[in-house]
Short mmCIF file of C-alpha atoms in Angstrom, two decimals:
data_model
loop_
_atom_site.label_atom_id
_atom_site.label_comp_id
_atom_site.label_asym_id
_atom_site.label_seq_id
_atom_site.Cartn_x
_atom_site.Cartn_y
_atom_site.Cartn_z
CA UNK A 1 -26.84 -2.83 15.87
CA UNK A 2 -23.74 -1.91 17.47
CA UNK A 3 -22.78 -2.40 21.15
CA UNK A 4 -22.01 0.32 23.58
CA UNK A 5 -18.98 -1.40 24.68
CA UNK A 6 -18.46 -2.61 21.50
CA UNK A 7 -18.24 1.04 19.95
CA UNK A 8 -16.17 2.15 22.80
CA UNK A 9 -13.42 -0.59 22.18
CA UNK A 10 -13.10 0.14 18.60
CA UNK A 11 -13.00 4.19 19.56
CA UNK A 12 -10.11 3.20 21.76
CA UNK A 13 -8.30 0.60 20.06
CA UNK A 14 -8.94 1.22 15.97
CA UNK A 15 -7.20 4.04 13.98
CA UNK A 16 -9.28 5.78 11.74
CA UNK A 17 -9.34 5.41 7.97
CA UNK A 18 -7.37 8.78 7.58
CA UNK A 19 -5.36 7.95 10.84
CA UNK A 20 -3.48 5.39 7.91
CA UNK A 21 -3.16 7.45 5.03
CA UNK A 22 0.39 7.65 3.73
CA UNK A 23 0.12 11.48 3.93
CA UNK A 24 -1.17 11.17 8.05
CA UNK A 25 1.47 8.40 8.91
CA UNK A 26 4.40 10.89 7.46
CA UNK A 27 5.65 8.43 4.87
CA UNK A 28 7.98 9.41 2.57
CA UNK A 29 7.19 9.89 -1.20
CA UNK A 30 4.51 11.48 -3.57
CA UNK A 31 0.98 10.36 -3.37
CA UNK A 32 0.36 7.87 -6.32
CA UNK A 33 -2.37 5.59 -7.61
CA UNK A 34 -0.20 2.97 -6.40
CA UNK A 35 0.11 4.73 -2.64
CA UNK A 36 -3.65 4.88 -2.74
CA UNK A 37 -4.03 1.40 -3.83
CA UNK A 38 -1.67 0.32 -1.06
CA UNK A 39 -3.51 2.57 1.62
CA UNK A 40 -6.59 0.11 0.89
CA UNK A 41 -4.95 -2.54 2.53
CA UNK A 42 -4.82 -1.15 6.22
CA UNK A 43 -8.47 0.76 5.65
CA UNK A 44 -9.74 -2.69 4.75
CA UNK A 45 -8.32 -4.19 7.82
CA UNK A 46 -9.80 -1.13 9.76
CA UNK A 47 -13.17 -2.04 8.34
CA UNK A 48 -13.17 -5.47 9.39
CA UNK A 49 -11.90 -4.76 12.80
CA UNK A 50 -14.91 -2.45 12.99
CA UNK A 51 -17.34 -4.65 12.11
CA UNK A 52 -16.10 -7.55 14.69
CA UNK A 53 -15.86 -5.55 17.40
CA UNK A 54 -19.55 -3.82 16.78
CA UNK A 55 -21.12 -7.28 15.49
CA UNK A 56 -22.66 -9.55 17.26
CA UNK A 57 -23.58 -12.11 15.64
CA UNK A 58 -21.20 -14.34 13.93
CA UNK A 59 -23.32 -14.84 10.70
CA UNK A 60 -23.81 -10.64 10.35
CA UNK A 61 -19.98 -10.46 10.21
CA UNK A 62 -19.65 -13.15 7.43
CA UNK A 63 -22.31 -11.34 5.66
CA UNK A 64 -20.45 -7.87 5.87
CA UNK A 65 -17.15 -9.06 5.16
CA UNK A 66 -18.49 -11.05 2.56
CA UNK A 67 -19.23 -7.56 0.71
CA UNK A 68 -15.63 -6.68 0.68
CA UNK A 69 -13.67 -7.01 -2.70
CA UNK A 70 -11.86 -10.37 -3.18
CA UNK A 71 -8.50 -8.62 -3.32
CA UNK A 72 -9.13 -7.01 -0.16
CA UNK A 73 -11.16 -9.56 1.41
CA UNK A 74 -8.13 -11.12 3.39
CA UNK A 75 -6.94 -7.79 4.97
CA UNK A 76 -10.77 -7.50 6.49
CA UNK A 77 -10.16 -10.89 7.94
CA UNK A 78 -7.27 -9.57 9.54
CA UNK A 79 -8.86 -7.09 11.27
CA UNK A 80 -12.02 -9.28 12.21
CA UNK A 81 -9.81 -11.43 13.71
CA UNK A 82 -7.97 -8.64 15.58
CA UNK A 83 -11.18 -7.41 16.73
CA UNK A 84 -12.35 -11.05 17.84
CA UNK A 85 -8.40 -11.80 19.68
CA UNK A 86 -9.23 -8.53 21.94
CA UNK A 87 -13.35 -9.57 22.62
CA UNK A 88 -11.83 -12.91 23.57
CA UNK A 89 -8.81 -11.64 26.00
CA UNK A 90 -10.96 -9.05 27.60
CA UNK A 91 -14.42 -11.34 27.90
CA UNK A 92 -15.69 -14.31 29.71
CA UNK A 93 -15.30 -16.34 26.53
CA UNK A 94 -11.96 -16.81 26.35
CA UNK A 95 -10.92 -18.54 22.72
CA UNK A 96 -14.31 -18.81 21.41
CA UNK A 97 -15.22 -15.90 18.99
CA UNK A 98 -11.63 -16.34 16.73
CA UNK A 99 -11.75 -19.78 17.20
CA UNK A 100 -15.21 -20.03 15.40
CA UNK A 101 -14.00 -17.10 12.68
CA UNK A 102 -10.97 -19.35 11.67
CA UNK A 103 -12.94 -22.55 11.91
CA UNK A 104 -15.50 -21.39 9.90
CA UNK A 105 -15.79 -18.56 7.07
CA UNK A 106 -12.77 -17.15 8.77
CA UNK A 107 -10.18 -20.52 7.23
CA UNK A 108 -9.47 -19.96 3.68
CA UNK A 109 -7.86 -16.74 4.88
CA UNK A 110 -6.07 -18.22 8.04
CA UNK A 111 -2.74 -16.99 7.05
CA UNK A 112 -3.70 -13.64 7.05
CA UNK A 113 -5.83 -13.85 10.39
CA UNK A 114 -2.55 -14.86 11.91
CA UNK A 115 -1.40 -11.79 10.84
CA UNK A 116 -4.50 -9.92 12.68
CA UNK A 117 -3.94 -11.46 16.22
CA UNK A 118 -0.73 -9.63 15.99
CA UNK A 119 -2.21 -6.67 15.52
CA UNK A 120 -4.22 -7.35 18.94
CA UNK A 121 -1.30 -7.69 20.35
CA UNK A 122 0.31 -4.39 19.27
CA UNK A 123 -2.57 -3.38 21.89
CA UNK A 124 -2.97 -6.05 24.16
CA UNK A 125 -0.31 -5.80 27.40
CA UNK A 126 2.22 -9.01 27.00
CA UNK A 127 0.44 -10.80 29.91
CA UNK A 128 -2.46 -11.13 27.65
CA UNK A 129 -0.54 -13.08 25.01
CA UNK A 130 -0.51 -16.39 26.04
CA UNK A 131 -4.00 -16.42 25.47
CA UNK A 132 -4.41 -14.69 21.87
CA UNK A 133 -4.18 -17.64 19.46
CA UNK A 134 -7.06 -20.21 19.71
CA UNK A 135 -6.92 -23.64 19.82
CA UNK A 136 -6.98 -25.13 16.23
CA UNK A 137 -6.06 -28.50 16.33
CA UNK A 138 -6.00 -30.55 13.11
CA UNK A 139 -5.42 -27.73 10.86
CA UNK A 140 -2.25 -28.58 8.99
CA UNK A 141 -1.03 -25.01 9.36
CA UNK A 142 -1.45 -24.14 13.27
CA UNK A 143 0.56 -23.83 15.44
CA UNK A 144 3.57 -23.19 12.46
CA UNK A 145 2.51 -20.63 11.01
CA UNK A 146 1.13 -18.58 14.33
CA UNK A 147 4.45 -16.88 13.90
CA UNK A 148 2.73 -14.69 11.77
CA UNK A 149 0.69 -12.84 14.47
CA UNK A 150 4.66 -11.93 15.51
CA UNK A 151 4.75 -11.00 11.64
CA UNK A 152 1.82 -8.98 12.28
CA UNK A 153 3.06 -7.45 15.77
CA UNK A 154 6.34 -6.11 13.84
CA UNK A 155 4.45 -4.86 10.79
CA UNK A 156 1.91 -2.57 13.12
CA UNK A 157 4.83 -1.58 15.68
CA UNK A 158 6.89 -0.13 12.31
CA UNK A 159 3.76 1.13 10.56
CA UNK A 160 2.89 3.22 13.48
CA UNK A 161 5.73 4.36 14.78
CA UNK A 162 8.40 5.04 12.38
CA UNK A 163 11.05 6.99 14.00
CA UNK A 164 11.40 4.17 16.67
CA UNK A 165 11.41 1.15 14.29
CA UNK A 166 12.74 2.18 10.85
CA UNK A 167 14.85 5.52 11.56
CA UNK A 168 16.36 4.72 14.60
CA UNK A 169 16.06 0.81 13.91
CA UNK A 170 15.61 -0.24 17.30
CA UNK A 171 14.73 -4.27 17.84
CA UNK A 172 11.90 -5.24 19.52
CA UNK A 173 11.97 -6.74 23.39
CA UNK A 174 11.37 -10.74 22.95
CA UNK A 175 8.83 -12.79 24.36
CA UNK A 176 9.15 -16.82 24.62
CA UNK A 177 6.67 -17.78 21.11
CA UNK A 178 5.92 -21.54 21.30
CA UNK A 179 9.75 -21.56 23.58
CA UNK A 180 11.28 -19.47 21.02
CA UNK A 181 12.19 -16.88 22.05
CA UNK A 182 15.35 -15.90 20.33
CA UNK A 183 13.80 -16.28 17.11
CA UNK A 184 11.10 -13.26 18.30
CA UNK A 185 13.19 -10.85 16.73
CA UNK A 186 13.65 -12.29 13.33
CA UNK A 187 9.77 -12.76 13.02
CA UNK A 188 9.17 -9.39 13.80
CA UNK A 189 11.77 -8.18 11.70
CA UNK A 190 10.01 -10.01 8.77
CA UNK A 191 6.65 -7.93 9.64
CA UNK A 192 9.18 -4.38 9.43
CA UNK A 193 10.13 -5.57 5.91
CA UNK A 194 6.33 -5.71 4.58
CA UNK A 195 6.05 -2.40 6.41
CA UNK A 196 9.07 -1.01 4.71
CA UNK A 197 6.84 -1.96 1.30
CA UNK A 198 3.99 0.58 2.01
CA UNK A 199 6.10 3.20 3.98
CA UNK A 200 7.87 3.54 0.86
CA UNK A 201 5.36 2.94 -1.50
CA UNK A 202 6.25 -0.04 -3.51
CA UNK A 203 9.02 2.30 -4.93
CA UNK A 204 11.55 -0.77 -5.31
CA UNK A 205 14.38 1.45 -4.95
CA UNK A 206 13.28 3.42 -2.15
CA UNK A 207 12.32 -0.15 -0.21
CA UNK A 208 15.77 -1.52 -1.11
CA UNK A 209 17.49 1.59 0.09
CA UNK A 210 15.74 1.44 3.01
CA UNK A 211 16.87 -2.54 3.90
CA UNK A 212 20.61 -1.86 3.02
CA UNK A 213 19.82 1.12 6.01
CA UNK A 214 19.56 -2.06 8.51
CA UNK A 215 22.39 -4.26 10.28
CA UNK A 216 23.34 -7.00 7.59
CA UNK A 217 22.41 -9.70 9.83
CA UNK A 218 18.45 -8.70 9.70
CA UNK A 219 18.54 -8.35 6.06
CA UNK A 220 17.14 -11.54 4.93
CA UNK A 221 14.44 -11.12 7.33
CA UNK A 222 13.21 -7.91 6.19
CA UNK A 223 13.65 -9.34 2.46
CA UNK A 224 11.57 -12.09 3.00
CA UNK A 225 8.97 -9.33 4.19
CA UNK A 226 9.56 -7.38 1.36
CA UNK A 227 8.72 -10.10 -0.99
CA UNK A 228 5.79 -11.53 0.67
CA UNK A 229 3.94 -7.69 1.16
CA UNK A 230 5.41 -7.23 -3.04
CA UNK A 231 3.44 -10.94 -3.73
CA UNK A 232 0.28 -10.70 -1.64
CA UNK A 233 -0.18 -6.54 -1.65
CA UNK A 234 0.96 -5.42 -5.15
CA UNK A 235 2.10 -2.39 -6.90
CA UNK A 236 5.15 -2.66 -8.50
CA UNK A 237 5.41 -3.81 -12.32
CA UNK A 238 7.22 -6.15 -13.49
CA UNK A 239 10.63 -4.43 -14.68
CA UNK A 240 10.80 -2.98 -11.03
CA UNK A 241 10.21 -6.46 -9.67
CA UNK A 242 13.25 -7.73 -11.29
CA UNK A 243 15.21 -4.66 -10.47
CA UNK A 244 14.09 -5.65 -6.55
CA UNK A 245 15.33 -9.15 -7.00
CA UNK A 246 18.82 -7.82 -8.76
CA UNK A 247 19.28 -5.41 -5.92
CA UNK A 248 18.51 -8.17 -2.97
CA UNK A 249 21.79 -9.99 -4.25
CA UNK A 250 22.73 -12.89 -2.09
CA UNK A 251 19.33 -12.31 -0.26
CA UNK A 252 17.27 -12.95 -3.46
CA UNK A 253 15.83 -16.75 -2.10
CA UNK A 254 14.92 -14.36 1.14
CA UNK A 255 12.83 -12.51 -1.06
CA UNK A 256 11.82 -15.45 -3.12
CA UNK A 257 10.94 -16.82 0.35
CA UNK A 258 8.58 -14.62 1.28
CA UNK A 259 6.79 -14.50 -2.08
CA UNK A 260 5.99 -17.91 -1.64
CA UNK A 261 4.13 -17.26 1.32
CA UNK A 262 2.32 -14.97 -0.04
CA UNK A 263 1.57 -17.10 -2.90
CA UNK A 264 0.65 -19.81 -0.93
CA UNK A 265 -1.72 -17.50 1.37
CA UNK A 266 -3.11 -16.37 -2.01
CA UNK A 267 -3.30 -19.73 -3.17
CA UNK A 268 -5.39 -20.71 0.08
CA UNK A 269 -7.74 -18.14 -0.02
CA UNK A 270 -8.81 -19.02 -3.33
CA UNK A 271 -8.20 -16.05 -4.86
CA UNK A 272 -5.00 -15.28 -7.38
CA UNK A 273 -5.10 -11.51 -8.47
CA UNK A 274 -2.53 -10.99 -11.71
CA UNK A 275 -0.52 -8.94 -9.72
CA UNK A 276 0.78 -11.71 -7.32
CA UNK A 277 0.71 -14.01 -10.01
CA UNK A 278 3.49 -11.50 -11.92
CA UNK A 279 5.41 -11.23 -8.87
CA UNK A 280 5.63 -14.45 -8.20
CA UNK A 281 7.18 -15.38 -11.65
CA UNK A 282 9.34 -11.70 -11.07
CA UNK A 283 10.83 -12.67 -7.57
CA UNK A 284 11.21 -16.48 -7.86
CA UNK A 285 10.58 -17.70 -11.50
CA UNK A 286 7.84 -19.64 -11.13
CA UNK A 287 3.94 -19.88 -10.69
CA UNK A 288 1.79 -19.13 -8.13
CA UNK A 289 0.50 -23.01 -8.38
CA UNK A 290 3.78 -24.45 -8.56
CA UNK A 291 5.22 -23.10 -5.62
CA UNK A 292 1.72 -23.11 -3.11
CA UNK A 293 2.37 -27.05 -4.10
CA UNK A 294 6.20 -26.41 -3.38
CA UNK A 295 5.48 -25.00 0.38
CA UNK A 296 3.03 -27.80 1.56
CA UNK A 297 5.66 -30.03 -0.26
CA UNK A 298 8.58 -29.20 2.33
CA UNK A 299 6.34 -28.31 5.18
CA UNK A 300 7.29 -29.83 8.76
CA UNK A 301 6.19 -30.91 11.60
CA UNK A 302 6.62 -29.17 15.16
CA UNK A 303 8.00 -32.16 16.66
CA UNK A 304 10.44 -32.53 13.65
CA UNK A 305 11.56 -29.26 13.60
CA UNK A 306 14.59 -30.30 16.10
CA UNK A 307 15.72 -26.76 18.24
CA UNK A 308 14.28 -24.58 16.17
CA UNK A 309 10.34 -22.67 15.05
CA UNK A 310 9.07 -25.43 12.23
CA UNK A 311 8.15 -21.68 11.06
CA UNK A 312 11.91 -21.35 10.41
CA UNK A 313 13.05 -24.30 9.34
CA UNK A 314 9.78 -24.39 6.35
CA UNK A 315 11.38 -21.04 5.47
CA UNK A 316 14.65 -22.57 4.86
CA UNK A 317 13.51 -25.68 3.34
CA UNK A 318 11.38 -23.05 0.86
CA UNK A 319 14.78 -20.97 -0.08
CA UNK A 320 16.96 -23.90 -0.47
CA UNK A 321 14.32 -24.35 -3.33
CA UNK A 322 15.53 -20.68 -4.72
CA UNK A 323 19.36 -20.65 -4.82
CA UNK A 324 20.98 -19.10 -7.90
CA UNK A 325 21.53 -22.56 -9.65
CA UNK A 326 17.33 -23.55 -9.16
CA UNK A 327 16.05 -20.17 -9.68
CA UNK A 328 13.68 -19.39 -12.77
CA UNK A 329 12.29 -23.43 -13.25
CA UNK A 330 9.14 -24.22 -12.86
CA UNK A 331 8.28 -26.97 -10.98
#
């Protein structure tokens, strides 16, 4: 049964299903199969935020989100873990519920979860921060890849307020991410770019329109969003995959970039659907195996990172991997 204070959070803090429709948001573009398809992903992540905010006990929620289709399955993590990041920040037991998700049923789909503590933040006041990611020591992918709750924070900031983000392209304030904080901005710019996917769509040339709108020096940041929401999310075929890669130009192993991550999150989870599989071969050449090896392959350290994110310098290592000469080569 669900909590009274439980209920009351989600009323305050959770959109509703329709509250993400294309059509509600103001997106541009006809409604499609493919725009219906896409508005899945953010009603999924609705649904699990739903169910770990009313749920109390840990083994209920795996049971729900167990129900949820394997494609989908990730976004409900995401907003599980959302739901668990606010119970934590705003309870006695600070850490403890997301810590437990991504320990246990929650860690196949930890890339993703990432993703959903930055969605808590989106609603959490910045003092709060410092305390959203939980302690996972001995994973091999924490604390790198925790720049993806920034990923997350810039995807929800563009999603749900267009004007601000995407029309009148305004850069988020930064905030000090593991010391970082002039690399704030380019993380949250490569959340805008997987926005920029399902604002438009998947209509490849409305989404590349829509990056050559930006300042040139946030391109490959919003490109490596673009190809990681095209990878993981889905909906364009394969002819307008290639025309996405042709029209990225010099930013193509941006967009390669990101499809790796989403291949690898893919990869992780367990679950391959064809459609990342396709992209994966459209955007970088190569299969969804060959480059989740590639990625743990070229993977560093924190502490060998030098001055900057070990985020950052894993994306670079990944794109060196994708310049013109090396493109279309399985490895």
């Amino acid at each position: 049964m669900p909590t009274v204070l439980g209920s009351v959070r989600r009323l305050l803090m959770a959109p509703t299903l329709a509250d993400v429709t294309f059509a509600r948001r103001g997106f541009p573009g006809p409604a499609t199969e493919v725009t219906r398809r896409l508005e899945a992903v953010p009603q999924s992540v609705i649904c699990g935020f739903e169910w770990g905010i009313d749920t109390r006990d840990p083994w209920e929620l795996e049971r729900r989100l167990a129900l949820v289709d394997r494609e989908l399955l990730g976004f409900a993590y995401e907003g599980a873990t959302m739901a668990c990041t606010i119970l934590d920040v705003m309870g006695p037991r600070r850490g403890t519920r997301t810590r437990d998700l991504l320990r246990g049923p929650g860690a196949p789909h930890l890339f993703l979860a990432y993703i959903g503590i930055g969605f808590a933040m989106a609603r959490l006041p910045r003092r709060f921060w410092r305390h959203v990611v939980p302690d996972l020591t001995g994973n091999p992918y924490h604390p790198t890849m925790t720049w993806l709750a920034v990923d997350g924070y810039g995807f929800d900031r563009a999603y749900f307020d267009l004007d601000r983000w995407v029309t009148r392209q305004e850069r988020l304030a930064a905030y000090p991410w593991q010391g970082h904080g002039d690399y704030f901005a380019r993380a949250t710019d490569q959340g805008l770019g997987r926005a920029l996917w399902f604002i438009h769509g998947a209509r490849t040339a409305d989404v590349a329109g829509a990056v050559r709108a930006f300042a040139t020096d946030r391109h490959g940041d919003l490109w490596s969003g673009v190809g990681l929401a095209a990878t993981f999310a889905g909906g364009a075929d394969a002819e307008a995959l290639a025309a996405l890669r042709a029209a990225a130009g010099a930013c193509a192993p941006d967009l390669a970039q990101g499809a790796v991550f989403a291949a690898k999150a893919r990869s992780h989870a367990g679950y391959v659907p064809a459609h990342s599989e396709a992209a994966m071969h459209a955007l970088g050449g190569r299969s969804v195996a060959a480059v989740a090896a590639l990625a743990d392959d070229v993977a560093v350290r924190a502490e060998d990172a030098g001055r900057l994110p070990a985020y950052e310098v894993w994306r670079r290592n990944v794109r060196a991997h994708f310049e013109p000469a090396d493109v279309g080569h399985d490895r």
